[in-house]
Short mmCIF file of N, CA and C in Angstrom, two decimals:
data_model
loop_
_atom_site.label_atom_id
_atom_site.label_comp_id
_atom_site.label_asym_id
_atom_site.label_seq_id
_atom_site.Cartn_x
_atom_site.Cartn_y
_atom_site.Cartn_z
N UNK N 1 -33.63 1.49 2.62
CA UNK N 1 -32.23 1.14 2.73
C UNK N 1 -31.85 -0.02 1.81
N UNK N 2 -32.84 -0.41 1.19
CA UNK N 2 -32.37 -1.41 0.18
C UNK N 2 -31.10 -0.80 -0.96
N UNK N 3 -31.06 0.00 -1.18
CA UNK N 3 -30.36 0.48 -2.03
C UNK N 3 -28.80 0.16 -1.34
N UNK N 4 -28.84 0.51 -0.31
CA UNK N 4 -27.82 0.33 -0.22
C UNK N 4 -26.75 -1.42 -0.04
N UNK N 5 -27.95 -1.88 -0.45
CA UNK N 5 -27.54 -3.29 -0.29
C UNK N 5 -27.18 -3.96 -1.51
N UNK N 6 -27.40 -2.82 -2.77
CA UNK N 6 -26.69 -3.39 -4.18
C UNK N 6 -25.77 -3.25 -4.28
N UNK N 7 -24.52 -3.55 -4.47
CA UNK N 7 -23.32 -3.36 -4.74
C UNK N 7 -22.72 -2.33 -5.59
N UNK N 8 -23.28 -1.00 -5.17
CA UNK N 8 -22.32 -0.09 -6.32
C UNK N 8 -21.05 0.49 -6.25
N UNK N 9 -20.23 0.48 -5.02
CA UNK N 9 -19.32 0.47 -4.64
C UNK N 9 -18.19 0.26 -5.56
N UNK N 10 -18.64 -0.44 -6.40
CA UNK N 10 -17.17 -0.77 -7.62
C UNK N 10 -17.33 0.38 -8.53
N UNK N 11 -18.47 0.99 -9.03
CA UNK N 11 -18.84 2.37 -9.71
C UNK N 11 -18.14 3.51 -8.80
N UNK N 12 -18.40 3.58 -8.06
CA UNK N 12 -17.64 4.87 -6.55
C UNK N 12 -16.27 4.62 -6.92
N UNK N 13 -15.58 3.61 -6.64
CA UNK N 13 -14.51 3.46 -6.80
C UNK N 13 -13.47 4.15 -7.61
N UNK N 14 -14.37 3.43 -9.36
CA UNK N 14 -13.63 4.46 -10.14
C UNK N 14 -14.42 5.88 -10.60
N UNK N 15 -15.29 6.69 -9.63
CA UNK N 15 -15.34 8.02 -9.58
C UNK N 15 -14.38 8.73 -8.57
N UNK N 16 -14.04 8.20 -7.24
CA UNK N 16 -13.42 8.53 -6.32
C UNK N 16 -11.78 9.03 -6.89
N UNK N 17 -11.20 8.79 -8.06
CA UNK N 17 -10.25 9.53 -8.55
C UNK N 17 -10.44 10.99 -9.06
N UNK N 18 -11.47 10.76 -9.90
CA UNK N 18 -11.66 12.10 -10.49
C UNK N 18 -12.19 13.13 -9.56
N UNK N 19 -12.65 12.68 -8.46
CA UNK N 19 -13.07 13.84 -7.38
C UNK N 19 -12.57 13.81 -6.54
N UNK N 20 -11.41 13.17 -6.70
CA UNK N 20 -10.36 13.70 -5.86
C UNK N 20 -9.03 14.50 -6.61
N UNK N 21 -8.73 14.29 -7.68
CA UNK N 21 -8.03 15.29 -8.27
C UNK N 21 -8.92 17.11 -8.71
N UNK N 22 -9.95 16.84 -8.87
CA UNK N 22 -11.00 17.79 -8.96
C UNK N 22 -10.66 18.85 -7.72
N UNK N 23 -11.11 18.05 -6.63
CA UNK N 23 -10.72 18.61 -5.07
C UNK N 23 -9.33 19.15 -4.92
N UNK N 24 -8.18 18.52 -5.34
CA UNK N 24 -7.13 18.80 -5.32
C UNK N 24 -6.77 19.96 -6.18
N UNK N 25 -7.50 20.33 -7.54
CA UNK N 25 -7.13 21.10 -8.24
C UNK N 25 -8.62 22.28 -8.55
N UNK N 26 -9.06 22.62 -7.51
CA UNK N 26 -10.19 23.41 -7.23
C UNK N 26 -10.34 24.42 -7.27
N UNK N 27 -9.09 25.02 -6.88
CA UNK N 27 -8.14 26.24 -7.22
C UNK N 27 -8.23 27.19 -8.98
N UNK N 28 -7.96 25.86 -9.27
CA UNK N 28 -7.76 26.34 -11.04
C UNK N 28 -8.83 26.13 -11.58
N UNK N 29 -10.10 25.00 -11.60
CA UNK N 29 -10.70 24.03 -12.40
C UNK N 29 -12.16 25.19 -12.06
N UNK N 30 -12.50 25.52 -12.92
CA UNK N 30 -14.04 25.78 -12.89
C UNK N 30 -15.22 24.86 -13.15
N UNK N 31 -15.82 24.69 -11.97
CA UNK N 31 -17.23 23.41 -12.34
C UNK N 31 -17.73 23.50 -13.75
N UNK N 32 -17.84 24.28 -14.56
CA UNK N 32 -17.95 24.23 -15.76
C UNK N 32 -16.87 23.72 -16.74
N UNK N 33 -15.64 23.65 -16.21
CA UNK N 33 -14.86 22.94 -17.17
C UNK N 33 -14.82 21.37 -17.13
N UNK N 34 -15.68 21.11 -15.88
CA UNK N 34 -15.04 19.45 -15.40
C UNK N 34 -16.26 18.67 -16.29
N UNK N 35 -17.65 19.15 -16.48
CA UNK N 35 -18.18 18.19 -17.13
C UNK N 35 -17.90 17.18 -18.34
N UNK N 36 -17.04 17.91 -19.53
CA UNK N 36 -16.35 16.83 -20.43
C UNK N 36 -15.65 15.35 -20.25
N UNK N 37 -14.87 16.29 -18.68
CA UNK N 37 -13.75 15.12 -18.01
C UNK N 37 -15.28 14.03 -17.40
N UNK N 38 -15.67 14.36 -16.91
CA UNK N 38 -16.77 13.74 -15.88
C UNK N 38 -17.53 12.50 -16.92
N UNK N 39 -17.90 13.08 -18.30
CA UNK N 39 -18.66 12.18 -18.89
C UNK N 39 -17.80 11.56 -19.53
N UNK N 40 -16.46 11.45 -20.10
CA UNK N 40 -15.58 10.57 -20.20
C UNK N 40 -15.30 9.52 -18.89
N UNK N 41 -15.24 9.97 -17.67
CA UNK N 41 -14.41 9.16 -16.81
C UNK N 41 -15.72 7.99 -16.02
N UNK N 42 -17.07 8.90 -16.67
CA UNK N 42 -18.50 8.14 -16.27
C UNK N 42 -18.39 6.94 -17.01
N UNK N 43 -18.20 7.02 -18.48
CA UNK N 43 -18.66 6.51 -19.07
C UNK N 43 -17.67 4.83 -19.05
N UNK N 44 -15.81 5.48 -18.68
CA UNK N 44 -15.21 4.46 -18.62
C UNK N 44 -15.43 3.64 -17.82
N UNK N 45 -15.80 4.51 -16.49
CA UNK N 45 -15.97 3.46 -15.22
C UNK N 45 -17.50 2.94 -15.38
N UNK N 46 -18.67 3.12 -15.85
CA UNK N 46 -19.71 2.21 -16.42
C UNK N 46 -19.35 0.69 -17.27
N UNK N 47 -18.45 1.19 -18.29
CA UNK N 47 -17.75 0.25 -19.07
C UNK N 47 -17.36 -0.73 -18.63
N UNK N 48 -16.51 -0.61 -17.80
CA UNK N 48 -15.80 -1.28 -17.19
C UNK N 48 -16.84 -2.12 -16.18
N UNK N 49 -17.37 -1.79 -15.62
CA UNK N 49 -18.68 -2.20 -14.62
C UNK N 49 -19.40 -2.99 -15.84
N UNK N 50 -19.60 -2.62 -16.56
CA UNK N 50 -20.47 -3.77 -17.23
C UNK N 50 -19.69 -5.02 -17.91
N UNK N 51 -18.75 -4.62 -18.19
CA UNK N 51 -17.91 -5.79 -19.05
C UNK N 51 -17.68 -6.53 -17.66
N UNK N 52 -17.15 -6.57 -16.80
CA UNK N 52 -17.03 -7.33 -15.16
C UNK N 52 -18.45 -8.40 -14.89
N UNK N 53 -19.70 -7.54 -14.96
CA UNK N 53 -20.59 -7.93 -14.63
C UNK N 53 -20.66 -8.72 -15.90
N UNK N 54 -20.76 -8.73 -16.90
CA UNK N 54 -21.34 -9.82 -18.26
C UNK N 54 -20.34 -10.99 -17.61
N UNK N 55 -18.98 -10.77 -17.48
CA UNK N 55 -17.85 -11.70 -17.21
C UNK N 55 -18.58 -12.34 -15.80
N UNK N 56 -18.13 -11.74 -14.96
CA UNK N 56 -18.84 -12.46 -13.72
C UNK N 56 -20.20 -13.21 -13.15
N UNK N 57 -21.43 -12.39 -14.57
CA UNK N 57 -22.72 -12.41 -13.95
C UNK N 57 -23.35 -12.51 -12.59
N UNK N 58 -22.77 -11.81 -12.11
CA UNK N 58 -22.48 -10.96 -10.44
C UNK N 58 -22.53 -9.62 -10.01
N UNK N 59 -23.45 -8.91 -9.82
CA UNK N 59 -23.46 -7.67 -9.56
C UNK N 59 -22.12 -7.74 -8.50
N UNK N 60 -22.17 -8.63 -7.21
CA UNK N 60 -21.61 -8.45 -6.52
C UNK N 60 -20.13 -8.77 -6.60
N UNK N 61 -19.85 -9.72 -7.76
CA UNK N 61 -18.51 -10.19 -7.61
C UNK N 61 -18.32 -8.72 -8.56
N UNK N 62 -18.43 -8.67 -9.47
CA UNK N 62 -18.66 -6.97 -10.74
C UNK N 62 -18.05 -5.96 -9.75
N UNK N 63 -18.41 -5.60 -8.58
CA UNK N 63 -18.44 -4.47 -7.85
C UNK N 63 -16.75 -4.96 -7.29
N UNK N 64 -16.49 -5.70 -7.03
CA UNK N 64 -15.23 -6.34 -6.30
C UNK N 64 -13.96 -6.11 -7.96
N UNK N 65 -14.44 -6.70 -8.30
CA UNK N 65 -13.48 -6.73 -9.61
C UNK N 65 -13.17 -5.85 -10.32
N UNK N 66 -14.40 -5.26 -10.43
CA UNK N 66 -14.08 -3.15 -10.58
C UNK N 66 -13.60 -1.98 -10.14
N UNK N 67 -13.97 -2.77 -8.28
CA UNK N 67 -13.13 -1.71 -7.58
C UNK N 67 -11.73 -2.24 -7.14
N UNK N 68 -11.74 -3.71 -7.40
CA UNK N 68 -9.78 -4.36 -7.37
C UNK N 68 -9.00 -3.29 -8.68
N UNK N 69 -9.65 -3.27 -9.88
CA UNK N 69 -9.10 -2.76 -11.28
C UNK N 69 -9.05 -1.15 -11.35
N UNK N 70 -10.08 -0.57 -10.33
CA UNK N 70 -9.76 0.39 -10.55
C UNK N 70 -8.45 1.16 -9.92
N UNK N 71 -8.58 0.62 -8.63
CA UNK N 71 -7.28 1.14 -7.89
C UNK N 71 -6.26 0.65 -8.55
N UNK N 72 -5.55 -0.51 -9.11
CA UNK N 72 -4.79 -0.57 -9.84
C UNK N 72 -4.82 0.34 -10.81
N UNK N 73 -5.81 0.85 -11.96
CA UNK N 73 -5.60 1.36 -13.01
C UNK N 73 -4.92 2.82 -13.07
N UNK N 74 -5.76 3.54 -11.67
CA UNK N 74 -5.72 4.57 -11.48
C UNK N 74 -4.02 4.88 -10.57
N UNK N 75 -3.73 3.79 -9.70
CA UNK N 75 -2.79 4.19 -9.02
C UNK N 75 -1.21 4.01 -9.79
N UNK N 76 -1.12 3.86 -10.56
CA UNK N 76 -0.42 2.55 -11.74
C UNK N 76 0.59 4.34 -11.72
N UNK N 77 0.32 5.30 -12.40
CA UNK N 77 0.74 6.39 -13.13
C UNK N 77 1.39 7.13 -11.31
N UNK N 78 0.89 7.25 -10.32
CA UNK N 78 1.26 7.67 -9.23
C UNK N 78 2.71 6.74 -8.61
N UNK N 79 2.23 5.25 -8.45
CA UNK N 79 3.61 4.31 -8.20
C UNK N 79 5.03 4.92 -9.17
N UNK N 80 4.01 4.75 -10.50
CA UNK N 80 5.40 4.87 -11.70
C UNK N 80 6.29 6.38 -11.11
N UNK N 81 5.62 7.20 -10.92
CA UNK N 81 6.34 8.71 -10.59
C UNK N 81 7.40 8.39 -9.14
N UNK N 82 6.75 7.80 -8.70
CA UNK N 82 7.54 7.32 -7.29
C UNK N 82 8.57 6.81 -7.50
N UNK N 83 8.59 5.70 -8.78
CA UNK N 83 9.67 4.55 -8.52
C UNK N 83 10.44 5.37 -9.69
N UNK N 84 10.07 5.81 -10.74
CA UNK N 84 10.82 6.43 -11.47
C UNK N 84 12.43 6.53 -12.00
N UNK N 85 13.27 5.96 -12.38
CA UNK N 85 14.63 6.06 -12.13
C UNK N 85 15.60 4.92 -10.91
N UNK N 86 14.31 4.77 -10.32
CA UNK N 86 14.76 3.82 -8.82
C UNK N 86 15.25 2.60 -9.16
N UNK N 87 16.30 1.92 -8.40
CA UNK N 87 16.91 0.32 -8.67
C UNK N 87 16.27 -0.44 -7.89
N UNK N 88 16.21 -1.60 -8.37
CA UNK N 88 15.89 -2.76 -7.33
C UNK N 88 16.58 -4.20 -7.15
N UNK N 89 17.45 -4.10 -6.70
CA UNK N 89 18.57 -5.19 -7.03
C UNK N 89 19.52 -5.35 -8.18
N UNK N 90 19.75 -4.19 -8.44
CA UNK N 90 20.87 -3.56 -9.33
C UNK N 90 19.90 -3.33 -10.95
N UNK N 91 18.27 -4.01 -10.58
CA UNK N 91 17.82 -3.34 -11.64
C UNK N 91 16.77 -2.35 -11.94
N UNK N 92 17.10 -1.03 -12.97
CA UNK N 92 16.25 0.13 -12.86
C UNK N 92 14.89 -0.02 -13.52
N UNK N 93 14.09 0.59 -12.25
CA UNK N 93 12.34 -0.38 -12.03
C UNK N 93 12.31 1.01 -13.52
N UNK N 94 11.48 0.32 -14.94
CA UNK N 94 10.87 1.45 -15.68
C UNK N 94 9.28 1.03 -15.97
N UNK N 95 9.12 1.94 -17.07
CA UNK N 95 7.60 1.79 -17.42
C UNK N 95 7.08 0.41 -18.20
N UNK N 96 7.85 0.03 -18.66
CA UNK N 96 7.07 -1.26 -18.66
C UNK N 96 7.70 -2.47 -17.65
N UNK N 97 8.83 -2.82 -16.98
CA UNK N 97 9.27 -2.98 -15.90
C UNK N 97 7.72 -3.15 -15.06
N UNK N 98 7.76 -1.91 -14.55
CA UNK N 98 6.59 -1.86 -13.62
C UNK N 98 4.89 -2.21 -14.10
N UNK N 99 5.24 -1.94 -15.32
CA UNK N 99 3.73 -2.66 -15.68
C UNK N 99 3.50 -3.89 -16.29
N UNK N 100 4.42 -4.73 -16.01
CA UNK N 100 4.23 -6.13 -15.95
C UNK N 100 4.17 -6.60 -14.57
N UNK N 101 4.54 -5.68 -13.67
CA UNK N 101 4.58 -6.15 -12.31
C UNK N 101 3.35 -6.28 -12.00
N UNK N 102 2.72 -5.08 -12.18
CA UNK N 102 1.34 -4.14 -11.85
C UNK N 102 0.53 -5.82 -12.27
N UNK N 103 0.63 -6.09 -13.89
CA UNK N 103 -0.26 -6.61 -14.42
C UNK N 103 -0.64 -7.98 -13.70
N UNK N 104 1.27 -8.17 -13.40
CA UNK N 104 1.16 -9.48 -12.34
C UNK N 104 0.02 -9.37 -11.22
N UNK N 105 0.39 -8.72 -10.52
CA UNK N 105 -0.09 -8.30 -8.97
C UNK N 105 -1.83 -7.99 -9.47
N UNK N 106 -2.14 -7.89 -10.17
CA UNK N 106 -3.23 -7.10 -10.70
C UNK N 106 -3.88 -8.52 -10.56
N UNK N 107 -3.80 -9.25 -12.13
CA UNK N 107 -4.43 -10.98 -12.47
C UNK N 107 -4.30 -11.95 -11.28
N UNK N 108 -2.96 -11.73 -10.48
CA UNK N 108 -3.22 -12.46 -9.39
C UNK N 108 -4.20 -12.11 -8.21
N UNK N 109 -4.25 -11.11 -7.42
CA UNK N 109 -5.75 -10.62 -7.01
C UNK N 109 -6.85 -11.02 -7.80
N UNK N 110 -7.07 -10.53 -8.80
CA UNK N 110 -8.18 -11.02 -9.24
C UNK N 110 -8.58 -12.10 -9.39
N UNK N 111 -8.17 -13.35 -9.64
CA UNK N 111 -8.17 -14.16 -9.54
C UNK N 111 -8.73 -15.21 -8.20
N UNK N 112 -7.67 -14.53 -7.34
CA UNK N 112 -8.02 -15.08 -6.29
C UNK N 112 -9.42 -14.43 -5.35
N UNK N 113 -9.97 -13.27 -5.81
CA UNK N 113 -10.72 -12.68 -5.65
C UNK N 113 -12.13 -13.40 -6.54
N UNK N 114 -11.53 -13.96 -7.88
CA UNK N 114 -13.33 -14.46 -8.70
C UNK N 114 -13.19 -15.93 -8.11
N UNK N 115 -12.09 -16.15 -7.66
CA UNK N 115 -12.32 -17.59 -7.14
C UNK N 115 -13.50 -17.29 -5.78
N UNK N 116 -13.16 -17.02 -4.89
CA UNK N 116 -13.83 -16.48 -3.80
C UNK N 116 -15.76 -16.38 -4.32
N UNK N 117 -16.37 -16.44 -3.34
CA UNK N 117 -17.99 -16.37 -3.17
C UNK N 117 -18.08 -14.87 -3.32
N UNK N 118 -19.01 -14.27 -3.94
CA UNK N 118 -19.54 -13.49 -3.52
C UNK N 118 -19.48 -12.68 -1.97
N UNK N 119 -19.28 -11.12 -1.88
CA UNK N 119 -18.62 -10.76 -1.05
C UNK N 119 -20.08 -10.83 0.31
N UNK N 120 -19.16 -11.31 1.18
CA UNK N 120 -20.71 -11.25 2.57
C UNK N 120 -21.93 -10.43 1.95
N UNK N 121 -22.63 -10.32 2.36
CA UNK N 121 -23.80 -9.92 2.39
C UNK N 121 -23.74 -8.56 3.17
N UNK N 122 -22.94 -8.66 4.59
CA UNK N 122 -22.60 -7.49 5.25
C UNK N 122 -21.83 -6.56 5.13
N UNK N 123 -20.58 -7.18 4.04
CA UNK N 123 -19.94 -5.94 3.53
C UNK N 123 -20.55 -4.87 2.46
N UNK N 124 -21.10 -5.54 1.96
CA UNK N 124 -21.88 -4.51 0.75
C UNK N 124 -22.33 -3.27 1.72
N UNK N 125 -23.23 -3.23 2.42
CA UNK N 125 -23.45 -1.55 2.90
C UNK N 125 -22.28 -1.11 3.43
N UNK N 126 -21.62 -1.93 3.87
CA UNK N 126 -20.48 -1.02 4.15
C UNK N 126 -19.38 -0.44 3.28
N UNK N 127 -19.04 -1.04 2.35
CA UNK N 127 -18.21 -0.87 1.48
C UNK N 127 -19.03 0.35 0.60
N UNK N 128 -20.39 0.12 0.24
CA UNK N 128 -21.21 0.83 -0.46
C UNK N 128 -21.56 2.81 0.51
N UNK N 129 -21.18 2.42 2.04
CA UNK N 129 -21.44 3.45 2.71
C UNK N 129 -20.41 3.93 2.79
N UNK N 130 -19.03 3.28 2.95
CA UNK N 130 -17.81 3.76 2.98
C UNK N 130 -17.64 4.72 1.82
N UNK N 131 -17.36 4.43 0.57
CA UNK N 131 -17.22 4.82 -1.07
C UNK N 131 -17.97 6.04 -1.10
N UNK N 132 -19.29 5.89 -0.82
CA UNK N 132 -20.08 7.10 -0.89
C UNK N 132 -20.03 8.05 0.08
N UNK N 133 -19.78 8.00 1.37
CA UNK N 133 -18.90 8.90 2.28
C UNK N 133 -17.66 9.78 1.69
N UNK N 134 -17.11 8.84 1.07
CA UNK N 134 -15.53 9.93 0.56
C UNK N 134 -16.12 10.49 -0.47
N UNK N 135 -17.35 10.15 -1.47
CA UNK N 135 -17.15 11.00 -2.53
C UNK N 135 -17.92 12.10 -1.95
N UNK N 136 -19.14 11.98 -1.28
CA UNK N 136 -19.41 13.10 -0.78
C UNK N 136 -18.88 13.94 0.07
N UNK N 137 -17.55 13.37 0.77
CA UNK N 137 -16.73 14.22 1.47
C UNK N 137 -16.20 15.07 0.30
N UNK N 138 -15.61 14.56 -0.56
CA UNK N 138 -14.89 15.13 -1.66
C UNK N 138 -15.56 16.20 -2.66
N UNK N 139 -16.95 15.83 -2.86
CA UNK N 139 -17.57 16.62 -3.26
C UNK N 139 -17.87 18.15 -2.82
N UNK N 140 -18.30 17.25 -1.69
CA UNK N 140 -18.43 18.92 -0.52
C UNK N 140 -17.49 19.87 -0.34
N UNK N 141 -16.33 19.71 0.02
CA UNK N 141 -15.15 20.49 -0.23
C UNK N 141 -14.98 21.08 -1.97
N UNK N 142 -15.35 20.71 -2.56
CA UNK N 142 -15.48 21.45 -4.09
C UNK N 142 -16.19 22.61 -3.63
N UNK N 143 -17.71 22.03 -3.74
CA UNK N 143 -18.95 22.69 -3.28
C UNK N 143 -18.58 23.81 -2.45
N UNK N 144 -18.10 23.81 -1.10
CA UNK N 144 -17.84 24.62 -0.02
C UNK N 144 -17.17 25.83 -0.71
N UNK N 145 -15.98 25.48 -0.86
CA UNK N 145 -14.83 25.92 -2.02
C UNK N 145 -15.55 27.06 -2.91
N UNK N 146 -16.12 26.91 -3.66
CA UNK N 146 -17.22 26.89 -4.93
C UNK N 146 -17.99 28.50 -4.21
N UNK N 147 -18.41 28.01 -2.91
CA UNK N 147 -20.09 29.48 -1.95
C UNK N 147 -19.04 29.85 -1.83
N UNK N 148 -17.53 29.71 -1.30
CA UNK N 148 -16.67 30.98 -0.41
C UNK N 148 -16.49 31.92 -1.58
N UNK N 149 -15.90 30.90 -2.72
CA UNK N 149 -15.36 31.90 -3.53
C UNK N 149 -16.09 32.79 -4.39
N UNK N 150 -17.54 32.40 -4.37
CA UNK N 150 -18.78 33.18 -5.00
C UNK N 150 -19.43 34.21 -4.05
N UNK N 151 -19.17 33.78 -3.14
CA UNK N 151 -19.44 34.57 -1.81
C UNK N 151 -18.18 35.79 -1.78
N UNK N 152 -17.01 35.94 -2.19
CA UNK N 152 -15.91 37.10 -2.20
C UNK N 152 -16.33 38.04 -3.07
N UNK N 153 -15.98 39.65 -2.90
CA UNK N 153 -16.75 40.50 -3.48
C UNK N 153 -15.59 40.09 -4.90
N UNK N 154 -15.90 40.53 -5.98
CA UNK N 154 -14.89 40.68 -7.38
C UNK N 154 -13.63 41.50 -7.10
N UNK N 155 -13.92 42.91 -6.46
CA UNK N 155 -12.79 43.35 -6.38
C UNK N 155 -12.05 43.00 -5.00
N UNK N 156 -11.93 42.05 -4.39
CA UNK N 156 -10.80 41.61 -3.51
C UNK N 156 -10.03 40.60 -4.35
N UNK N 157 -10.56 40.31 -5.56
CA UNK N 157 -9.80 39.24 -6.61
C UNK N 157 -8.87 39.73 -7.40
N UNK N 158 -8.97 41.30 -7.61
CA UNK N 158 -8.24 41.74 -8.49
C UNK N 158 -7.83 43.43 -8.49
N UNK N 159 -6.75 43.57 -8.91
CA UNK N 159 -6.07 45.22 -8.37
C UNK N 159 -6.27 45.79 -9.96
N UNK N 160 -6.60 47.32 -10.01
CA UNK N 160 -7.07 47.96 -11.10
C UNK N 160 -5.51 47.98 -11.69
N UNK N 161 -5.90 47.77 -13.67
CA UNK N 161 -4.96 48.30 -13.71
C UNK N 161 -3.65 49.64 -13.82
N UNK N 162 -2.86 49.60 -13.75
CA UNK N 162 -1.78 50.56 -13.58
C UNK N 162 -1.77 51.03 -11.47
N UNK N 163 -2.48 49.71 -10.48
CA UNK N 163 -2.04 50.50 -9.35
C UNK N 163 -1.22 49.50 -9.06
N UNK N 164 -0.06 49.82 -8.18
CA UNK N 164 1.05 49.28 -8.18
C UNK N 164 0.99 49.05 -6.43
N UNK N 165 0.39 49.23 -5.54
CA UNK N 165 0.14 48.98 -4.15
C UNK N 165 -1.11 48.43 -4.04
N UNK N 166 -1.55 47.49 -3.34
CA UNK N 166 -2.80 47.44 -2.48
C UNK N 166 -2.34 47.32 -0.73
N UNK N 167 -3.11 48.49 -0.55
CA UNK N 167 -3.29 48.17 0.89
C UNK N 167 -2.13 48.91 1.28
N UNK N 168 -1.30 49.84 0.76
CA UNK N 168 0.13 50.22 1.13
C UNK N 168 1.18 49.28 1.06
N UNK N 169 0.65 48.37 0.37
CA UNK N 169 2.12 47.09 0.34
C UNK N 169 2.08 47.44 -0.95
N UNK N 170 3.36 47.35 -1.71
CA UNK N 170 4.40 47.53 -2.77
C UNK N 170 4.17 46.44 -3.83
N UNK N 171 3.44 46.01 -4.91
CA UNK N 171 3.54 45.09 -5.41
C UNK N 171 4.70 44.93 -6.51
N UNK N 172 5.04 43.57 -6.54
CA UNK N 172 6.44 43.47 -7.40
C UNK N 172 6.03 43.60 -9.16
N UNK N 173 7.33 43.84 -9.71
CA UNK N 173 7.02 44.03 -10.91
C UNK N 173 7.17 42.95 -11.84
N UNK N 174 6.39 42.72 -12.61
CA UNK N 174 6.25 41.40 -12.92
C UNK N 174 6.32 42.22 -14.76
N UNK N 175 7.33 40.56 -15.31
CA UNK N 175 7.80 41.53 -16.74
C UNK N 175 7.24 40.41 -17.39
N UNK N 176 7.05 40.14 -18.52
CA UNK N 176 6.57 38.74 -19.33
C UNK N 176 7.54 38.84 -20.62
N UNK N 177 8.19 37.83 -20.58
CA UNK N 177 9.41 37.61 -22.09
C UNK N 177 8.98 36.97 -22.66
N UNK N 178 8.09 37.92 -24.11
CA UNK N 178 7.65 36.67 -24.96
C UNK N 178 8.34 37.08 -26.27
N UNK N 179 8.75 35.56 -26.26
CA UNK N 179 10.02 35.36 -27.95
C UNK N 179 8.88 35.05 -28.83
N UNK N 180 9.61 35.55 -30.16
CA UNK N 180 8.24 35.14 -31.27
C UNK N 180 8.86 34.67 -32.26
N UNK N 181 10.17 33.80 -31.47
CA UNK N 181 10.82 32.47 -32.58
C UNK N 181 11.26 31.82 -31.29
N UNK N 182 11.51 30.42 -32.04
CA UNK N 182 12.00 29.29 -30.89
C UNK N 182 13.50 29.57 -30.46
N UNK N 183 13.26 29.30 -28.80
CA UNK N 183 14.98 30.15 -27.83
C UNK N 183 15.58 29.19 -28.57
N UNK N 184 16.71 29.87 -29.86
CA UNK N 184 17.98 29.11 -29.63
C UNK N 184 18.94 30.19 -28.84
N UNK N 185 20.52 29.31 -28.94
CA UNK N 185 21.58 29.92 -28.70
C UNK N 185 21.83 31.13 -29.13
N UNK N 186 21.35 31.56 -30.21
CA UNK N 186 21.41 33.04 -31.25
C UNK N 186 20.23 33.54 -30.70
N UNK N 187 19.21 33.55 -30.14
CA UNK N 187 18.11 34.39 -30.14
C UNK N 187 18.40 34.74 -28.67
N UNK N 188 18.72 33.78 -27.90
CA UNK N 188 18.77 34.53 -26.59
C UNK N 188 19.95 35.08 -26.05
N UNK N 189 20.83 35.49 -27.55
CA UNK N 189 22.39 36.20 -27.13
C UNK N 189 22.37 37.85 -27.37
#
C-alpha cells in the first residue's frame, strides 16, 4: 500500500477529462481511435506534473498544483459555453473577459495553496483513492460498453441493402442532398 501514499492524484486529475469525454462519447469513438488523443493528453498532463514538481520540489505540493490547474484548465472551455453572451452588471462576460477572471481565480488559489505545507499525510490516499476510483469507474463503463457491443451479433447492427422494413416496421426514407458547388442563393433556386 505504499503506493498509494505517493501523491499521484494530480496525474489522475488531468486524465479524468479525457475519460470522461471518451465515456461520454463511446457511442461514436472506437478504442482504436482514442490512442493518438491519449498520448497527447498523457504527455501534457506529465508536463505539466513535472514543470510543478521542478517549481515546487514537492511531489506532494506538484500533485496539489496540478490537480488545482487542471480543473481550471479543463473546465475554463465548459464555464465559457455557459456564460456565453451572458451580462453581469450591465457587462457582457466574453472570452477573454472570462479568462482573466479564470486567470485571477486560478493564481490566487494557487498561491494560497504553495503557501500552505504540504498536503496531510492522510489526504494523499485518499485523494489518490478517490481519483483512481472515478477513472476506473470511467474506464469500466467504456470497457463494459466495448463486451456488449462485441458481444451483438453484426446483423442486428445493420438492415441489407434495398430492404425497406425490419421486423414489419416501415423504415423511413432517407434522401442525401449533395451539392457539388457552394449553396448560394442561385444554386439552391
Amino acid at each position: 500500500m505504499k503506493l498509494l501514499r505517493y501523491p499521484f492524484y494530480g496525474v489522475l486529475a488531468g486524465l479524468l477529462p479525457f475519460l470522461a469525454v471518451w465515456n461520454i462519447n463511446k457511442t461514436q469513438i472506437r478504442p482504436r481511435d482514442v490512442g493518438n488523443s491519449l498520448l497527447v493528453t498523457c504527455a501534457f498532463v506529465l508536463v505539466v506534473w513535472l514543470v510543478f514538481l521542478l517549481l515546487t520540489r514537492s511531489s506532494g505540493r506538484a500533485a496539489v498544483q496540478s490537480a488545482l490547474f487542471f480543473v481550471f484548465f479543463f473546465s475554463y472551455g465548459h464555464v465559457y459555453n455557459m456564460l456565453e453572451g451572458q451580462t453581469l452588471l450591465g457587462v457582457e462576460i466574453g472570452f477573454v473577459k472570462l479568462l482573466v477572471v479564470y486567470a485571477v481565480l486560478y493564481l490566487a488559489a494557487a498561491i494560497l495553496l504553495w503557501r500552505r505545507a504540504s498536503p496531510a499525510s492522510g489526504t494523499v490516499p485518499l485523494l489518490n483513492g478517490f481519483t483512481l476510483a472515478l477513472c476506473l469507474l470511467l474506464l469500466l463503463q467504456v470497457v463494459v460498453f466495448q463486451l456488449k457491443k462485441g458481444a451483438m451479433p453484426a446483423a442486428a447492427l445493420s438492415v441489407p441493402a434495398g430492404q425497406a422494413t425490419v421486423a414489419g416496421v416501415e423504415l423511413p426514407d432517407i434522401y442525401y442532398i449533395i451539392l457539388d458547388r457552394y449553396a448560394n442563393s442561385r444554386t439552391l433556386d
